[in-house]
Amino acid sequence: MSGETDLARLLAGMRPERQPGIYVFVTLRDGAVPAGFTPVMSFREAEGTTLILPEDEAARAGLAGTFPCGWITLAVHSSLSAVGFLAAVTARLAAAGLAVNAVSAFHHDHLFVPAARVEEAMVLLRDLAGPSTP
């Protein structure tokens, strides 16, 4: 299945879901992910490998994490070629002064927002989706 591309359907069906826990971003210069880590995301850049990890896992490993955040999954199956979905979502959060780091995966888009404001982000996203969103 290729996922939804229609912006109105994406917004109406996004069903934001908060994932449990607090997450942080860390970077590893050598690019090697240590054994036993369970990153939510990893991305290799020239400067190092970025990981999004549970905050407690990063602390146990002695890694300096930044941007303590909550993780929100937009549960609609969005197409990787959809146009404007994340732009509409992030614009709504930006208008409220909320930082957001978005990650697109094969089935869904994921938002990492400041931990202290994750419930506010959920309200804004539900409002953007419209009255049918729980």
Coordinates of N, CA and C in Angstrom, one line a residue, residues 26-108:
V26 N 20.9 12.5 20.5 CA 22.3 12.4 20.8 C 23.0 12.3 19.5
T27 N 24.3 12.6 19.5 CA 25.1 12.3 18.3 C 26.4 11.5 18.7
L28 N 26.8 10.6 17.9 CA 27.9 9.8 18.0 C 28.9 10.1 16.9
R29 N 30.1 10.5 17.2 CA 31.0 10.9 16.1 C 31.5 9.8 15.3
D30 N 31.7 8.6 15.9 CA 32.2 7.5 15.1 C 31.1 6.7 14.3
G31 N 29.9 7.0 14.6 CA 28.8 6.4 13.8 C 28.3 5.1 14.3
A32 N 29.1 4.4 15.2 CA 28.7 3.1 15.6 C 27.7 3.2 16.7
V33 N 26.6 2.5 16.6 CA 25.5 2.5 17.6 C 25.9 1.4 18.6
P34 N 26.2 1.7 19.8 CA 26.6 0.7 20.8 C 25.6 -0.4 21.0
A35 N 26.0 -1.6 21.2 CA 25.2 -2.8 21.5 C 24.2 -2.5 22.6
G36 N 23.0 -3.0 22.5 CA 22.0 -2.8 23.5 C 21.2 -1.5 23.4
F37 N 21.5 -0.6 22.5 CA 20.7 0.6 22.3 C 19.5 0.3 21.5
T38 N 18.4 1.0 21.8 CA 17.2 0.8 21.0 C 16.7 2.2 20.5
P39 N 17.5 2.8 19.6 CA 17.1 4.1 19.1 C 15.8 4.0 18.3
V40 N 15.0 5.1 18.5 CA 13.8 5.2 17.7 C 14.1 5.5 16.2
M41 N 15.2 6.3 16.1 CA 15.7 6.7 14.8 C 17.2 6.9 14.8
S42 N 17.8 6.6 13.7 CA 19.2 6.9 13.5 C 19.4 7.5 12.2
F43 N 20.3 8.5 12.1 CA 20.6 9.1 10.8 C 22.0 9.5 10.7
R44 N 22.7 9.0 9.7 CA 24.1 9.3 9.5 C 24.3 10.6 8.7
E45 N 25.1 11.5 9.3 CA 25.6 12.7 8.7 C 27.1 12.7 8.7
A46 N 27.6 13.7 8.0 CA 29.1 13.8 7.9 C 29.7 14.0 9.3
E47 N 29.0 14.8 10.1 CA 29.6 15.1 11.4 C 29.4 14.0 12.5
G48 N 28.5 13.0 12.2 CA 28.3 11.9 13.1 C 26.9 11.3 12.9
T49 N 26.6 10.4 13.8 CA 25.3 9.7 13.7 C 24.4 10.2 14.7
T50 N 23.2 10.7 14.3 CA 22.2 11.2 15.2 C 21.3 10.0 15.6
L51 N 21.0 10.0 16.9 CA 20.1 9.0 17.5 C 19.0 9.7 18.2
I52 N 17.8 9.2 18.2 CA 16.7 9.6 19.1 C 16.5 8.4 20.0
L53 N 16.8 8.6 21.3 CA 16.8 7.5 22.3 C 15.8 7.9 23.5
P54 N 15.3 6.9 24.1 CA 14.7 7.2 25.4 C 15.7 7.9 26.3
E55 N 15.2 8.9 27.0 CA 16.1 9.7 27.9 C 16.8 8.9 28.9
D56 N 16.1 7.9 29.5 CA 16.8 7.1 30.5 C 17.9 6.2 29.9
E57 N 17.7 5.7 28.7 CA 18.7 4.9 28.1 C 20.0 5.7 27.8
A58 N 19.8 7.0 27.3 CA 20.9 7.8 27.0 C 21.7 8.1 28.3
A59 N 20.9 8.4 29.4 CA 21.6 8.7 30.7 C 22.4 7.5 31.2
R60 N 21.8 6.3 31.1 CA 22.5 5.1 31.6 C 23.8 4.9 30.8
A61 N 23.8 5.3 29.5 CA 25.0 5.1 28.7 C 26.0 6.3 28.8
G62 N 25.6 7.3 29.6 CA 26.5 8.5 29.8 C 26.5 9.4 28.6
L63 N 25.5 9.3 27.8 CA 25.4 10.2 26.6 C 24.8 11.5 26.9
A64 N 25.3 12.6 26.4 CA 24.7 13.9 26.6 C 23.6 14.1 25.6
G65 N 22.4 13.9 26.1 CA 21.2 14.1 25.2 C 20.8 15.6 25.2
T66 N 20.1 16.0 24.2 CA 19.6 17.3 24.1 C 18.1 17.2 23.6
F67 N 17.4 18.3 23.8 CA 16.0 18.4 23.4 C 15.1 17.3 24.0
P68 N 14.9 17.3 25.3 CA 14.0 16.3 25.9 C 12.6 16.5 25.3
C69 N 12.1 15.5 24.7 CA 10.9 15.7 24.0 C 9.9 14.5 24.1
G70 N 8.6 14.8 23.8 CA 7.6 13.8 23.7 C 7.5 13.4 22.2
W71 N 7.1 12.2 22.0 CA 7.0 11.6 20.6 C 5.5 11.4 20.3
I72 N 5.1 12.1 19.2 CA 3.7 12.0 18.7 C 3.7 11.3 17.3
T73 N 3.0 10.2 17.2 CA 2.8 9.6 15.9 C 1.5 10.1 15.2
L74 N 1.6 10.5 14.0 CA 0.4 10.8 13.2 C 0.0 9.5 12.5
A75 N -1.0 8.9 13.0 CA -1.4 7.5 12.7 C -2.0 7.3 11.3
V76 N -2.2 8.3 10.5 CA -2.6 8.1 9.2 C -1.5 7.5 8.3
H77 N -1.8 6.6 7.4 CA -0.7 6.1 6.6 C -0.5 7.1 5.4
S78 N 0.5 7.9 5.7 CA 0.9 9.0 4.7 C 1.8 8.4 3.7
S79 N 1.6 8.9 2.4 CA 2.6 8.5 1.4 C 3.8 9.3 1.5
L80 N 5.0 8.7 1.2 CA 6.2 9.4 1.2 C 6.2 10.6 0.2
S81 N 5.3 10.5 -0.8 CA 5.3 11.6 -1.8 C 4.1 12.6 -1.6
A82 N 3.5 12.5 -0.4 CA 2.4 13.4 -0.1 C 3.0 14.8 0.0
V83 N 2.3 15.8 -0.5 CA 2.7 17.2 -0.6 C 1.9 18.1 0.4
G84 N 2.7 18.7 1.3 CA 2.1 19.7 2.2 C 1.6 19.2 3.6
F85 N 1.6 17.9 3.8 CA 1.1 17.4 5.1 C 2.0 17.9 6.3
L86 N 3.2 17.6 6.2 CA 4.1 18.1 7.4 C 4.2 19.6 7.4
A87 N 4.1 20.2 6.2 CA 4.1 21.7 6.2 C 2.9 22.3 7.0
A88 N 1.7 21.7 6.8 CA 0.5 22.2 7.5 C 0.6 21.9 9.0
V89 N 1.1 20.7 9.3 CA 1.2 20.3 10.7 C 2.2 21.2 11.4
T90 N 3.4 21.3 10.9 CA 4.5 22.0 11.6 C 4.2 23.5 11.6
A91 N 3.5 24.1 10.6 CA 3.1 25.5 10.6 C 2.1 25.7 11.7
R92 N 1.2 24.8 12.0 CA 0.2 25.0 13.1 C 1.0 25.0 14.5
L93 N 2.0 24.1 14.6 CA 2.7 24.1 15.8 C 3.6 25.3 16.0
A94 N 4.2 25.7 14.9 CA 5.1 26.9 14.9 C 4.3 28.2 15.2
A95 N 3.1 28.3 14.8 CA 2.2 29.4 15.1 C 2.0 29.6 16.6
A96 N 2.1 28.4 17.3 CA 1.9 28.4 18.8 C 3.3 28.5 19.5
G97 N 4.3 28.7 18.7 CA 5.7 28.8 19.3 C 6.3 27.5 19.8
L98 N 5.8 26.4 19.2 CA 6.3 25.1 19.5 C 7.3 24.6 18.6
A99 N 8.5 24.3 19.1 CA 9.5 23.6 18.3 C 9.1 22.2 17.9
V100 N 9.4 21.7 16.7 CA 9.1 20.4 16.4 C 10.2 19.8 15.5
N101 N 10.5 18.6 15.7 CA 11.4 17.8 14.8 C 10.6 16.7 14.3
A102 N 10.5 16.7 13.0 CA 9.6 15.7 12.3 C 10.5 14.6 11.6
V103 N 10.0 13.4 11.7 CA 10.6 12.3 11.1 C 9.6 11.5 10.3
S104 N 9.9 11.3 9.0 CA 9.0 10.5 8.1 C 9.5 9.1 8.0
A105 N 8.6 8.2 8.3 CA 8.9 6.8 8.1 C 8.0 6.2 7.0
F106 N 8.1 4.9 6.7 CA 7.4 4.4 5.5 C 5.9 4.5 5.7
H107 N 5.3 4.3 6.9 CA 3.9 4.3 7.1 C 3.4 5.6 7.7
H108 N 4.1 6.2 8.6 CA 3.6 7.3 9.4 C 4.7 8.4 9.5

